[in-house]
Amino acid sequence: DIQMTQSPSSLSASVGDRVTITCRASQDISNSLAWFQQKPGKAPKSLIYTASSLQSGVPSKFSGSGFGTDFTLTISSLQPEDFATYYCQQYNSYPFTFGGGTRVEIK
Amino acid sequence: EVQLLESGGGLVQPGGALRLSCEASEFTFSSSAMNWVRQAPGKGLEWVSTITSGGTSSYYADSVKGRFTISRDNSKNTLYLQMNSLRADDTAIYYCAARVYLAYWGQGTLVIVSS
């Protein structure tokens, strides 16, 4: 199985900060990588697919990059509504696997 | 707007069975792979199963293989998850999600396995 390792597991940031979250796959997954945002008590929401494609309706302050084993999610200017937990997920091969999540908190 | 509505969750005893449903609307259900993803209380996301658009192939996490069965009825725009031999560690919110890259999610249905 492909292991997905996210870092950091949590971070504290201020409104307006640029935030970067990293996801590393245990083997090459090409660009079969998605990112999700989850707020407490809510279902996850798709942000990015194929590593860098923005899901329809998602603001352009979110961006993704990477290929192979190393990927990043960047939030260009953190806003109050962005405080949430973020997950990466590989869909290159079964079983699909998620990273452990990164909780973004208010500093 | 794409809508996915799960139902069928509830309280069940260990060893029992439950069938979840996910009714889809406002997108071409029959052309989309569909998935079940679960989240245990206070934990992260866990992929459970995927079924191809035509229903000919399905895939499972090792943790549910042999106990859970995914299926779909494209004439009813509905996805199912038959869960047998339920265990306490199956307790979770179960989400259905559309497309192989989980583009759209339902609101989830809670399954509690407890005596």
mmCIF file with all atom_site columns, C-alpha atoms in Angstrom:
data_model
loop_
_atom_site.group_PDB
_atom_site.id
_atom_site.type_symbol
_atom_site.label_atom_id
_atom_site.label_alt_id
_atom_site.label_comp_id
_atom_site.label_asym_id
_atom_site.label_entity_id
_atom_site.label_seq_id
_atom_site.pdbx_PDB_ins_code
_atom_site.Cartn_x
_atom_site.Cartn_y
_atom_site.Cartn_z
_atom_site.occupancy
_atom_site.B_iso_or_equiv
_atom_site.pdbx_formal_charge
_atom_site.auth_seq_id
_atom_site.auth_comp_id
_atom_site.auth_asym_id
_atom_site.auth_atom_id
_atom_site.pdbx_PDB_model_num
ATOM 1   C CA . ASP A 1 1   ? 0.000   0.000  0.000   1.00 0.00 ? 1   ASP A CA 1
ATOM 2   C CA . ILE A 1 2   ? 1.108   3.569  -0.672  1.00 0.00 ? 2   ILE A CA 1
ATOM 3   C CA . GLN A 1 3   ? 1.684   5.568  2.481   1.00 0.00 ? 3   GLN A CA 1
ATOM 4   C CA . MET A 1 4   ? 0.894   9.283  2.431   1.00 0.00 ? 4   MET A CA 1
ATOM 5   C CA . THR A 1 5   ? 2.783   11.421 4.939   1.00 0.00 ? 5   THR A CA 1
ATOM 6   C CA . GLN A 1 6   ? 1.593   14.967 5.591   1.00 0.00 ? 6   GLN A CA 1
ATOM 7   C CA . SER A 1 7   ? 3.565   17.637 7.371   1.00 0.00 ? 7   SER A CA 1
ATOM 8   C CA . PRO A 1 8   ? 3.157   19.411 9.584   1.00 0.00 ? 8   PRO A CA 1
ATOM 9   C CA . SER A 1 9   ? 0.368   17.656 11.474  1.00 0.00 ? 9   SER A CA 1
ATOM 10  C CA . SER A 1 10  ? -0.718  21.045 12.771  1.00 0.00 ? 10  SER A CA 1
ATOM 11  C CA . LEU A 1 11  ? 0.271   24.656 12.390  1.00 0.00 ? 11  LEU A CA 1
ATOM 12  C CA . SER A 1 12  ? -0.667  28.024 13.811  1.00 0.00 ? 12  SER A CA 1
ATOM 13  C CA . ALA A 1 13  ? -0.883  30.955 11.442  1.00 0.00 ? 13  ALA A CA 1
ATOM 14  C CA . SER A 1 14  ? -2.252  34.477 11.285  1.00 0.00 ? 14  SER A CA 1
ATOM 15  C CA . VAL A 1 15  ? -4.784  35.975 8.907   1.00 0.00 ? 15  VAL A CA 1
ATOM 16  C CA . GLY A 1 16  ? -2.922  37.054 5.789   1.00 0.00 ? 16  GLY A CA 1
ATOM 17  C CA . ASP A 1 17  ? -0.127  34.504 6.153   1.00 0.00 ? 17  ASP A CA 1
ATOM 18  C CA . ARG A 1 18  ? 1.023   32.300 3.301   1.00 0.00 ? 18  ARG A CA 1
ATOM 19  C CA . VAL A 1 19  ? 0.706   28.663 4.338   1.00 0.00 ? 19  VAL A CA 1
ATOM 20  C CA . THR A 1 20  ? 2.266   25.592 2.765   1.00 0.00 ? 20  THR A CA 1
ATOM 21  C CA . ILE A 1 21  ? 1.386   21.987 3.578   1.00 0.00 ? 21  ILE A CA 1
ATOM 22  C CA . THR A 1 22  ? 3.468   19.090 2.308   1.00 0.00 ? 22  THR A CA 1
ATOM 23  C CA . CYS A 1 23  ? 2.422   15.584 1.344   1.00 0.00 ? 23  CYS A CA 1
ATOM 24  C CA . ARG A 1 24  ? 4.876   12.811 0.511   1.00 0.00 ? 24  ARG A CA 1
ATOM 25  C CA . ALA A 1 25  ? 3.977   9.490  -1.082  1.00 0.00 ? 25  ALA A CA 1
ATOM 26  C CA . SER A 1 26  ? 5.929   6.315  -0.300  1.00 0.00 ? 26  SER A CA 1
ATOM 27  C CA . GLN A 1 27  ? 6.187   5.598  -4.034  1.00 0.00 ? 27  GLN A CA 1
ATOM 28  C CA . ASP A 1 28  ? 5.654   7.358  -7.346  1.00 0.00 ? 28  ASP A CA 1
ATOM 29  C CA . ILE A 1 29  ? 1.986   8.312  -7.836  1.00 0.00 ? 29  ILE A CA 1
ATOM 30  C CA . SER A 1 30  ? 2.480   10.510 -10.921 1.00 0.00 ? 30  SER A CA 1
ATOM 31  C CA . ASN A 1 31  ? 0.013   13.403 -10.469 1.00 0.00 ? 31  ASN A CA 1
ATOM 32  C CA . SER A 1 32  ? -2.831  11.338 -8.969  1.00 0.00 ? 32  SER A CA 1
ATOM 33  C CA . LEU A 1 33  ? -3.087  13.501 -5.884  1.00 0.00 ? 33  LEU A CA 1
ATOM 34  C CA . ALA A 1 34  ? -6.043  15.360 -4.417  1.00 0.00 ? 34  ALA A CA 1
ATOM 35  C CA . TRP A 1 35  ? -6.412  17.839 -1.559  1.00 0.00 ? 35  TRP A CA 1
ATOM 36  C CA . PHE A 1 36  ? -9.440  18.316 0.686   1.00 0.00 ? 36  PHE A CA 1
ATOM 37  C CA . GLN A 1 37  ? -10.552 20.794 3.331   1.00 0.00 ? 37  GLN A CA 1
ATOM 38  C CA . GLN A 1 38  ? -12.669 19.723 6.277   1.00 0.00 ? 38  GLN A CA 1
ATOM 39  C CA . LYS A 1 39  ? -14.249 21.974 8.862   1.00 0.00 ? 39  LYS A CA 1
ATOM 40  C CA . PRO A 1 40  ? -15.535 20.626 12.201  1.00 0.00 ? 40  PRO A CA 1
ATOM 41  C CA . GLY A 1 41  ? -18.803 18.741 11.847  1.00 0.00 ? 41  GLY A CA 1
ATOM 42  C CA . LYS A 1 42  ? -18.818 19.067 8.073   1.00 0.00 ? 42  LYS A CA 1
ATOM 43  C CA . ALA A 1 43  ? -18.080 16.781 5.153   1.00 0.00 ? 43  ALA A CA 1
ATOM 44  C CA . PRO A 1 44  ? -14.745 17.155 3.379   1.00 0.00 ? 44  PRO A CA 1
ATOM 45  C CA . LYS A 1 45  ? -14.628 19.463 0.386   1.00 0.00 ? 45  LYS A CA 1
ATOM 46  C CA . SER A 1 46  ? -12.519 18.931 -2.710  1.00 0.00 ? 46  SER A CA 1
ATOM 47  C CA . LEU A 1 47  ? -9.959  21.674 -3.381  1.00 0.00 ? 47  LEU A CA 1
ATOM 48  C CA . ILE A 1 48  ? -7.428  20.280 -5.846  1.00 0.00 ? 48  ILE A CA 1
ATOM 49  C CA . TYR A 1 49  ? -7.186  17.200 -8.101  1.00 0.00 ? 49  TYR A CA 1
ATOM 50  C CA . THR A 1 50  ? -4.452  15.911 -10.415 1.00 0.00 ? 50  THR A CA 1
ATOM 51  C CA . ALA A 1 51  ? -2.036  17.644 -8.047  1.00 0.00 ? 51  ALA A CA 1
ATOM 52  C CA . SER A 1 52  ? -2.619  21.147 -9.376  1.00 0.00 ? 52  SER A CA 1
ATOM 53  C CA . SER A 1 53  ? -6.101  21.453 -10.920 1.00 0.00 ? 53  SER A CA 1
ATOM 54  C CA . LEU A 1 54  ? -8.450  23.699 -8.982  1.00 0.00 ? 54  LEU A CA 1
ATOM 55  C CA . GLN A 1 55  ? -11.873 22.217 -8.319  1.00 0.00 ? 55  GLN A CA 1
ATOM 56  C CA . SER A 1 56  ? -14.724 24.295 -9.730  1.00 0.00 ? 56  SER A CA 1
ATOM 57  C CA . GLY A 1 57  ? -15.779 27.055 -7.347  1.00 0.00 ? 57  GLY A CA 1
ATOM 58  C CA . VAL A 1 58  ? -12.625 26.916 -5.207  1.00 0.00 ? 58  VAL A CA 1
ATOM 59  C CA . PRO A 1 59  ? -10.924 30.311 -4.838  1.00 0.00 ? 59  PRO A CA 1
ATOM 60  C CA . SER A 1 60  ? -7.593  30.838 -6.566  1.00 0.00 ? 60  SER A CA 1
ATOM 61  C CA . LYS A 1 61  ? -5.800  31.501 -3.256  1.00 0.00 ? 61  LYS A CA 1
ATOM 62  C CA . PHE A 1 62  ? -5.509  27.704 -3.106  1.00 0.00 ? 62  PHE A CA 1
ATOM 63  C CA . SER A 1 63  ? -2.881  26.110 -5.306  1.00 0.00 ? 63  SER A CA 1
ATOM 64  C CA . GLY A 1 64  ? -1.257  22.716 -5.586  1.00 0.00 ? 64  GLY A CA 1
ATOM 65  C CA . SER A 1 65  ? 1.987   21.504 -7.065  1.00 0.00 ? 65  SER A CA 1
ATOM 66  C CA . GLY A 1 66  ? 4.185   18.452 -7.294  1.00 0.00 ? 66  GLY A CA 1
ATOM 67  C CA . PHE A 1 67  ? 4.681   15.233 -9.207  1.00 0.00 ? 67  PHE A CA 1
ATOM 68  C CA . GLY A 1 68  ? 5.900   11.771 -8.366  1.00 0.00 ? 68  GLY A CA 1
ATOM 69  C CA . THR A 1 69  ? 6.297   11.610 -4.593  1.00 0.00 ? 69  THR A CA 1
ATOM 70  C CA . ASP A 1 70  ? 6.378   15.191 -3.292  1.00 0.00 ? 70  ASP A CA 1
ATOM 71  C CA . PHE A 1 71  ? 3.412   17.550 -3.298  1.00 0.00 ? 71  PHE A CA 1
ATOM 72  C CA . THR A 1 72  ? 2.400   20.841 -1.724  1.00 0.00 ? 72  THR A CA 1
ATOM 73  C CA . LEU A 1 73  ? -0.796  22.734 -1.027  1.00 0.00 ? 73  LEU A CA 1
ATOM 74  C CA . THR A 1 74  ? -0.397  26.490 -0.669  1.00 0.00 ? 74  THR A CA 1
ATOM 75  C CA . ILE A 1 75  ? -2.873  29.024 0.659   1.00 0.00 ? 75  ILE A CA 1
ATOM 76  C CA . SER A 1 76  ? -1.636  32.383 -0.540  1.00 0.00 ? 76  SER A CA 1
ATOM 77  C CA . SER A 1 77  ? -3.302  34.606 2.066   1.00 0.00 ? 77  SER A CA 1
ATOM 78  C CA . LEU A 1 78  ? -4.990  32.839 4.955   1.00 0.00 ? 78  LEU A CA 1
ATOM 79  C CA . GLN A 1 79  ? -8.485  34.055 5.782   1.00 0.00 ? 79  GLN A CA 1
ATOM 80  C CA . PRO A 1 80  ? -10.692 33.228 8.794   1.00 0.00 ? 80  PRO A CA 1
ATOM 81  C CA . GLU A 1 81  ? -12.759 30.767 6.748   1.00 0.00 ? 81  GLU A CA 1
ATOM 82  C CA . ASP A 1 82  ? -9.604  28.783 5.879   1.00 0.00 ? 82  ASP A CA 1
ATOM 83  C CA . PHE A 1 83  ? -8.999  27.548 9.406   1.00 0.00 ? 83  PHE A CA 1
ATOM 84  C CA . ALA A 1 84  ? -9.710  23.835 9.028   1.00 0.00 ? 84  ALA A CA 1
ATOM 85  C CA . THR A 1 85  ? -8.066  20.443 8.607   1.00 0.00 ? 85  THR A CA 1
ATOM 86  C CA . TYR A 1 86  ? -6.524  19.610 5.236   1.00 0.00 ? 86  TYR A CA 1
ATOM 87  C CA . TYR A 1 87  ? -5.980  16.126 3.813   1.00 0.00 ? 87  TYR A CA 1
ATOM 88  C CA . CYS A 1 88  ? -4.100  14.804 0.810   1.00 0.00 ? 88  CYS A CA 1
ATOM 89  C CA . GLN A 1 89  ? -5.103  11.577 -0.937  1.00 0.00 ? 89  GLN A CA 1
ATOM 90  C CA . GLN A 1 90  ? -3.566  9.426  -3.631  1.00 0.00 ? 90  GLN A CA 1
ATOM 91  C CA . TYR A 1 91  ? -5.747  7.739  -6.232  1.00 0.00 ? 91  TYR A CA 1
ATOM 92  C CA . ASN A 1 92  ? -2.993  6.294  -8.390  1.00 0.00 ? 92  ASN A CA 1
ATOM 93  C CA . SER A 1 93  ? -3.536  2.748  -7.165  1.00 0.00 ? 93  SER A CA 1
ATOM 94  C CA . TYR A 1 94  ? -5.786  0.770  -4.864  1.00 0.00 ? 94  TYR A CA 1
ATOM 95  C CA . PRO A 1 95  ? -6.137  0.915  -1.960  1.00 0.00 ? 95  PRO A CA 1
ATOM 96  C CA . PHE A 1 96  ? -6.548  4.669  -2.120  1.00 0.00 ? 96  PHE A CA 1
ATOM 97  C CA . THR A 1 97  ? -4.896  6.283  0.886   1.00 0.00 ? 97  THR A CA 1
ATOM 98  C CA . PHE A 1 98  ? -5.137  9.577  2.761   1.00 0.00 ? 98  PHE A CA 1
ATOM 99  C CA . GLY A 1 99  ? -2.552  11.551 4.614   1.00 0.00 ? 99  GLY A CA 1
ATOM 100 C CA . GLY A 1 100 ? -3.037  11.972 8.334   1.00 0.00 ? 100 GLY A CA 1
ATOM 101 C CA . GLY A 1 101 ? -4.253  15.551 8.009   1.00 0.00 ? 101 GLY A CA 1
ATOM 102 C CA . THR A 1 102 ? -2.924  19.011 8.811   1.00 0.00 ? 102 THR A CA 1
ATOM 103 C CA . ARG A 1 103 ? -4.878  21.131 11.258  1.00 0.00 ? 103 ARG A CA 1
ATOM 104 C CA . VAL A 1 104 ? -4.546  24.858 10.528  1.00 0.00 ? 104 VAL A CA 1
ATOM 105 C CA . GLU A 1 105 ? -5.270  26.924 13.614  1.00 0.00 ? 105 GLU A CA 1
ATOM 106 C CA . ILE A 1 106 ? -5.433  30.619 14.408  1.00 0.00 ? 106 ILE A CA 1
ATOM 107 C CA . LYS A 1 107 ? -2.307  32.103 15.974  1.00 0.00 ? 107 LYS A CA 1
ATOM 108 C CA . GLU B 2 1   ? -25.480 21.727 -7.984  1.00 0.00 ? 1   GLU B CA 1
ATOM 109 C CA . VAL B 2 2   ? -24.370 18.144 -7.425  1.00 0.00 ? 2   VAL B CA 1
ATOM 110 C CA . GLN B 2 3   ? -26.160 16.514 -4.507  1.00 0.00 ? 3   GLN B CA 1
ATOM 111 C CA . LEU B 2 4   ? -25.320 13.258 -2.748  1.00 0.00 ? 4   LEU B CA 1
ATOM 112 C CA . LEU B 2 5   ? -27.629 12.154 0.042   1.00 0.00 ? 5   LEU B CA 1
ATOM 113 C CA . GLU B 2 6   ? -26.641 9.232  2.262   1.00 0.00 ? 6   GLU B CA 1
ATOM 114 C CA . SER B 2 7   ? -29.063 7.270  4.402   1.00 0.00 ? 7   SER B CA 1
ATOM 115 C CA . GLY B 2 8   ? -29.286 4.011  6.301   1.00 0.00 ? 8   GLY B CA 1
ATOM 116 C CA . GLY B 2 9   ? -26.968 4.668  9.202   1.00 0.00 ? 9   GLY B CA 1
ATOM 117 C CA . GLY B 2 10  ? -27.837 3.875  12.780  1.00 0.00 ? 10  GLY B CA 1
ATOM 118 C CA . LEU B 2 11  ? -27.047 1.802  15.838  1.00 0.00 ? 11  LEU B CA 1
ATOM 119 C CA . VAL B 2 12  ? -26.325 -1.883 15.253  1.00 0.00 ? 12  VAL B CA 1
ATOM 120 C CA . GLN B 2 13  ? -24.958 -4.642 17.474  1.00 0.00 ? 13  GLN B CA 1
ATOM 121 C CA . PRO B 2 14  ? -21.573 -6.240 16.823  1.00 0.00 ? 14  PRO B CA 1
ATOM 122 C CA . GLY B 2 15  ? -21.966 -8.966 14.215  1.00 0.00 ? 15  GLY B CA 1
ATOM 123 C CA . GLY B 2 16  ? -24.981 -7.250 12.721  1.00 0.00 ? 16  GLY B CA 1
ATOM 124 C CA . ALA B 2 17  ? -25.612 -5.846 9.265   1.00 0.00 ? 17  ALA B CA 1
ATOM 125 C CA . LEU B 2 18  ? -26.607 -2.528 7.737   1.00 0.00 ? 18  LEU B CA 1
ATOM 126 C CA . ARG B 2 19  ? -27.124 -1.226 4.212   1.00 0.00 ? 19  ARG B CA 1
ATOM 127 C CA . LEU B 2 20  ? -26.217 2.343  3.364   1.00 0.00 ? 20  LEU B CA 1
ATOM 128 C CA . SER B 2 21  ? -27.619 4.201  0.377   1.00 0.00 ? 21  SER B CA 1
ATOM 129 C CA . CYS B 2 22  ? -26.443 7.292  -1.456  1.00 0.00 ? 22  CYS B CA 1
ATOM 130 C CA . GLU B 2 23  ? -28.844 9.000  -3.841  1.00 0.00 ? 23  GLU B CA 1
ATOM 131 C CA . ALA B 2 24  ? -27.265 11.276 -6.420  1.00 0.00 ? 24  ALA B CA 1
ATOM 132 C CA . SER B 2 25  ? -28.713 14.154 -8.383  1.00 0.00 ? 25  SER B CA 1
ATOM 133 C CA . GLU B 2 26  ? -27.645 16.960 -10.707 1.00 0.00 ? 26  GLU B CA 1
ATOM 134 C CA . PHE B 2 27  ? -24.799 15.079 -12.339 1.00 0.00 ? 27  PHE B CA 1
ATOM 135 C CA . THR B 2 28  ? -24.288 12.147 -14.698 1.00 0.00 ? 28  THR B CA 1
ATOM 136 C CA . PHE B 2 29  ? -24.224 9.389  -12.094 1.00 0.00 ? 29  PHE B CA 1
ATOM 137 C CA . SER B 2 30  ? -23.908 6.578  -14.618 1.00 0.00 ? 30  SER B CA 1
ATOM 138 C CA . SER B 2 31  ? -20.637 8.030  -15.954 1.00 0.00 ? 31  SER B CA 1
ATOM 139 C CA . SER B 2 32  ? -18.955 8.435  -12.596 1.00 0.00 ? 32  SER B CA 1
ATOM 140 C CA . ALA B 2 33  ? -16.953 6.089  -10.411 1.00 0.00 ? 33  ALA B CA 1
ATOM 141 C CA . MET B 2 34  ? -18.344 6.211  -6.885  1.00 0.00 ? 34  MET B CA 1
ATOM 142 C CA . ASN B 2 35  ? -16.734 5.752  -3.503  1.00 0.00 ? 35  ASN B CA 1
ATOM 143 C CA . TRP B 2 36  ? -17.359 5.247  0.177   1.00 0.00 ? 36  TRP B CA 1
ATOM 144 C CA . VAL B 2 37  ? -15.060 6.971  2.668   1.00 0.00 ? 37  VAL B CA 1
ATOM 145 C CA . ARG B 2 38  ? -15.404 6.795  6.441   1.00 0.00 ? 38  ARG B CA 1
ATOM 146 C CA . GLN B 2 39  ? -14.233 8.785  9.420   1.00 0.00 ? 39  GLN B CA 1
ATOM 147 C CA . ALA B 2 40  ? -14.127 7.337  12.921  1.00 0.00 ? 40  ALA B CA 1
ATOM 148 C CA . PRO B 2 41  ? -14.880 9.773  15.760  1.00 0.00 ? 41  PRO B CA 1
ATOM 149 C CA . GLY B 2 42  ? -11.995 12.233 16.136  1.00 0.00 ? 42  GLY B CA 1
ATOM 150 C CA . LYS B 2 43  ? -9.925  10.475 13.467  1.00 0.00 ? 43  LYS B CA 1
ATOM 151 C CA . GLY B 2 44  ? -8.844  11.082 9.891   1.00 0.00 ? 44  GLY B CA 1
ATOM 152 C CA . LEU B 2 45  ? -10.364 9.968  6.616   1.00 0.00 ? 45  LEU B CA 1
ATOM 153 C CA . GLU B 2 46  ? -10.250 6.312  5.526   1.00 0.00 ? 46  GLU B CA 1
ATOM 154 C CA . TRP B 2 47  ? -11.083 5.141  2.012   1.00 0.00 ? 47  TRP B CA 1
ATOM 155 C CA . VAL B 2 48  ? -13.442 2.160  2.144   1.00 0.00 ? 48  VAL B CA 1
ATOM 156 C CA . SER B 2 49  ? -14.446 1.171  -1.390  1.00 0.00 ? 49  SER B CA 1
ATOM 157 C CA . THR B 2 50  ? -14.779 2.235  -5.029  1.00 0.00 ? 50  THR B CA 1
ATOM 158 C CA . ILE B 2 51  ? -17.011 0.978  -7.816  1.00 0.00 ? 51  ILE B CA 1
ATOM 159 C CA . THR B 2 52  ? -16.518 1.784  -11.492 1.00 0.00 ? 52  THR B CA 1
ATOM 160 C CA . SER B 2 53  ? -19.153 3.691  -13.463 1.00 0.00 ? 53  SER B CA 1
ATOM 161 C CA . GLY B 2 54  ? -20.732 0.579  -14.978 1.00 0.00 ? 54  GLY B CA 1
ATOM 162 C CA . GLY B 2 55  ? -20.467 -1.413 -11.792 1.00 0.00 ? 55  GLY B CA 1
ATOM 163 C CA . THR B 2 56  ? -18.269 -4.086 -13.327 1.00 0.00 ? 56  THR B CA 1
ATOM 164 C CA . SER B 2 57  ? -15.307 -3.599 -10.979 1.00 0.00 ? 57  SER B CA 1
ATOM 165 C CA . SER B 2 58  ? -15.066 -2.826 -7.288  1.00 0.00 ? 58  SER B CA 1
ATOM 166 C CA . TYR B 2 59  ? -12.227 -2.357 -4.833  1.00 0.00 ? 59  TYR B CA 1
ATOM 167 C CA . TYR B 2 60  ? -12.034 -2.529 -1.045  1.00 0.00 ? 60  TYR B CA 1
ATOM 168 C CA . ALA B 2 61  ? -9.828  -1.588 1.868   1.00 0.00 ? 61  ALA B CA 1
ATOM 169 C CA . ASP B 2 62  ? -8.338  -4.622 3.579   1.00 0.00 ? 62  ASP B CA 1
ATOM 170 C CA . SER B 2 63  ? -10.180 -3.647 6.767   1.00 0.00 ? 63  SER B CA 1
ATOM 171 C CA . VAL B 2 64  ? -13.586 -4.321 5.139   1.00 0.00 ? 64  VAL B CA 1
ATOM 172 C CA . LYS B 2 65  ? -12.788 -6.868 2.433   1.00 0.00 ? 65  LYS B CA 1
ATOM 173 C CA . GLY B 2 66  ? -15.047 -9.894 2.661   1.00 0.00 ? 66  GLY B CA 1
ATOM 174 C CA . ARG B 2 67  ? -17.524 -8.086 4.941   1.00 0.00 ? 67  ARG B CA 1
ATOM 175 C CA . PHE B 2 68  ? -18.658 -5.070 2.893   1.00 0.00 ? 68  PHE B CA 1
ATOM 176 C CA . THR B 2 69  ? -20.088 -5.020 -0.643  1.00 0.00 ? 69  THR B CA 1
ATOM 177 C CA . ILE B 2 70  ? -20.407 -1.932 -2.804  1.00 0.00 ? 70  ILE B CA 1
ATOM 178 C CA . SER B 2 71  ? -23.002 -1.818 -5.564  1.00 0.00 ? 71  SER B CA 1
ATOM 179 C CA . ARG B 2 72  ? -24.936 0.677  -7.638  1.00 0.00 ? 72  ARG B CA 1
ATOM 180 C CA . ASP B 2 73  ? -28.184 1.030  -9.561  1.00 0.00 ? 73  ASP B CA 1
ATOM 181 C CA . ASN B 2 74  ? -27.628 3.495  -12.386 1.00 0.00 ? 74  ASN B CA 1
ATOM 182 C CA . SER B 2 75  ? -31.348 3.505  -13.218 1.00 0.00 ? 75  SER B CA 1
ATOM 183 C CA . LYS B 2 76  ? -32.013 4.902  -9.746  1.00 0.00 ? 76  LYS B CA 1
ATOM 184 C CA . ASN B 2 77  ? -28.874 7.075  -9.460  1.00 0.00 ? 77  ASN B CA 1
ATOM 185 C CA . THR B 2 78  ? -28.127 5.272  -6.222  1.00 0.00 ? 78  THR B CA 1
ATOM 186 C CA . LEU B 2 79  ? -25.002 3.825  -4.630  1.00 0.00 ? 79  LEU B CA 1
ATOM 187 C CA . TYR B 2 80  ? -25.095 1.192  -1.892  1.00 0.00 ? 80  TYR B CA 1
ATOM 188 C CA . LEU B 2 81  ? -22.848 -0.268 0.758   1.00 0.00 ? 81  LEU B CA 1
ATOM 189 C CA . GLN B 2 82  ? -23.904 -3.575 2.308   1.00 0.00 ? 82  GLN B CA 1
ATOM 190 C CA . MET B 2 83  ? -22.076 -3.982 5.609   1.00 0.00 ? 83  MET B CA 1
ATOM 191 C CA . ASN B 2 84  ? -22.055 -7.394 7.279   1.00 0.00 ? 84  ASN B CA 1
ATOM 192 C CA . SER B 2 85  ? -20.299 -8.778 10.350  1.00 0.00 ? 85  SER B CA 1
ATOM 193 C CA . LEU B 2 86  ? -19.983 -5.299 11.762  1.00 0.00 ? 86  LEU B CA 1
ATOM 194 C CA . ARG B 2 87  ? -17.398 -4.617 14.447  1.00 0.00 ? 87  ARG B CA 1
ATOM 195 C CA . ALA B 2 88  ? -16.929 -1.827 16.965  1.00 0.00 ? 88  ALA B CA 1
ATOM 196 C CA . ASP B 2 89  ? -14.100 -0.363 14.878  1.00 0.00 ? 89  ASP B CA 1
ATOM 197 C CA . ASP B 2 90  ? -16.515 0.129  11.965  1.00 0.00 ? 90  ASP B CA 1
ATOM 198 C CA . THR B 2 91  ? -18.133 2.926  13.980  1.00 0.00 ? 91  THR B CA 1
ATOM 199 C CA . ALA B 2 92  ? -17.773 6.048  11.848  1.00 0.00 ? 92  ALA B CA 1
ATOM 200 C CA . ILE B 2 93  ? -19.442 8.611  9.680   1.00 0.00 ? 93  ILE B CA 1
ATOM 201 C CA . TYR B 2 94  ? -19.738 7.098  6.201   1.00 0.00 ? 94  TYR B CA 1
ATOM 202 C CA . TYR B 2 95  ? -19.547 9.451  3.229   1.00 0.00 ? 95  TYR B CA 1
ATOM 203 C CA . CYS B 2 96  ? -20.243 8.720  -0.390  1.00 0.00 ? 96  CYS B CA 1
ATOM 204 C CA . ALA B 2 97  ? -18.131 10.620 -2.899  1.00 0.00 ? 97  ALA B CA 1
ATOM 205 C CA . ALA B 2 98  ? -18.251 10.962 -6.662  1.00 0.00 ? 98  ALA B CA 1
ATOM 206 C CA . ARG B 2 99  ? -15.472 10.618 -9.226  1.00 0.00 ? 99  ARG B CA 1
ATOM 207 C CA . VAL B 2 100 ? -12.234 8.744  -8.696  1.00 0.00 ? 100 VAL B CA 1
ATOM 208 C CA . TYR B 2 101 ? -10.704 11.902 -7.232  1.00 0.00 ? 101 TYR B CA 1
ATOM 209 C CA . LEU B 2 102 ? -13.632 12.429 -4.807  1.00 0.00 ? 102 LEU B CA 1
ATOM 210 C CA . ALA B 2 103 ? -14.870 15.644 -6.376  1.00 0.00 ? 103 ALA B CA 1
ATOM 211 C CA . TYR B 2 104 ? -18.241 15.707 -4.613  1.00 0.00 ? 104 TYR B CA 1
ATOM 212 C CA . TRP B 2 105 ? -19.214 14.486 -1.161  1.00 0.00 ? 105 TRP B CA 1
ATOM 213 C CA . GLY B 2 106 ? -22.439 13.793 0.657   1.00 0.00 ? 106 GLY B CA 1
ATOM 214 C CA . GLN B 2 107 ? -23.127 15.005 4.191   1.00 0.00 ? 107 GLN B CA 1
ATOM 215 C CA . GLY B 2 108 ? -22.466 11.561 5.686   1.00 0.00 ? 108 GLY B CA 1
ATOM 216 C CA . THR B 2 109 ? -24.426 9.024  7.700   1.00 0.00 ? 109 THR B CA 1
ATOM 217 C CA . LEU B 2 110 ? -23.384 7.848  11.154  1.00 0.00 ? 110 LEU B CA 1
ATOM 218 C CA . VAL B 2 111 ? -22.946 4.160  11.884  1.00 0.00 ? 111 VAL B CA 1
ATOM 219 C CA . ILE B 2 112 ? -22.521 3.094  15.497  1.00 0.00 ? 112 ILE B CA 1
ATOM 220 C CA . VAL B 2 113 ? -21.627 -0.511 16.261  1.00 0.00 ? 113 VAL B CA 1
ATOM 221 C CA . SER B 2 114 ? -22.222 -1.209 19.928  1.00 0.00 ? 114 SER B CA 1
ATOM 222 C CA . SER B 2 115 ? -23.998 -3.604 22.228  1.00 0.00 ? 115 SER B CA 1
#
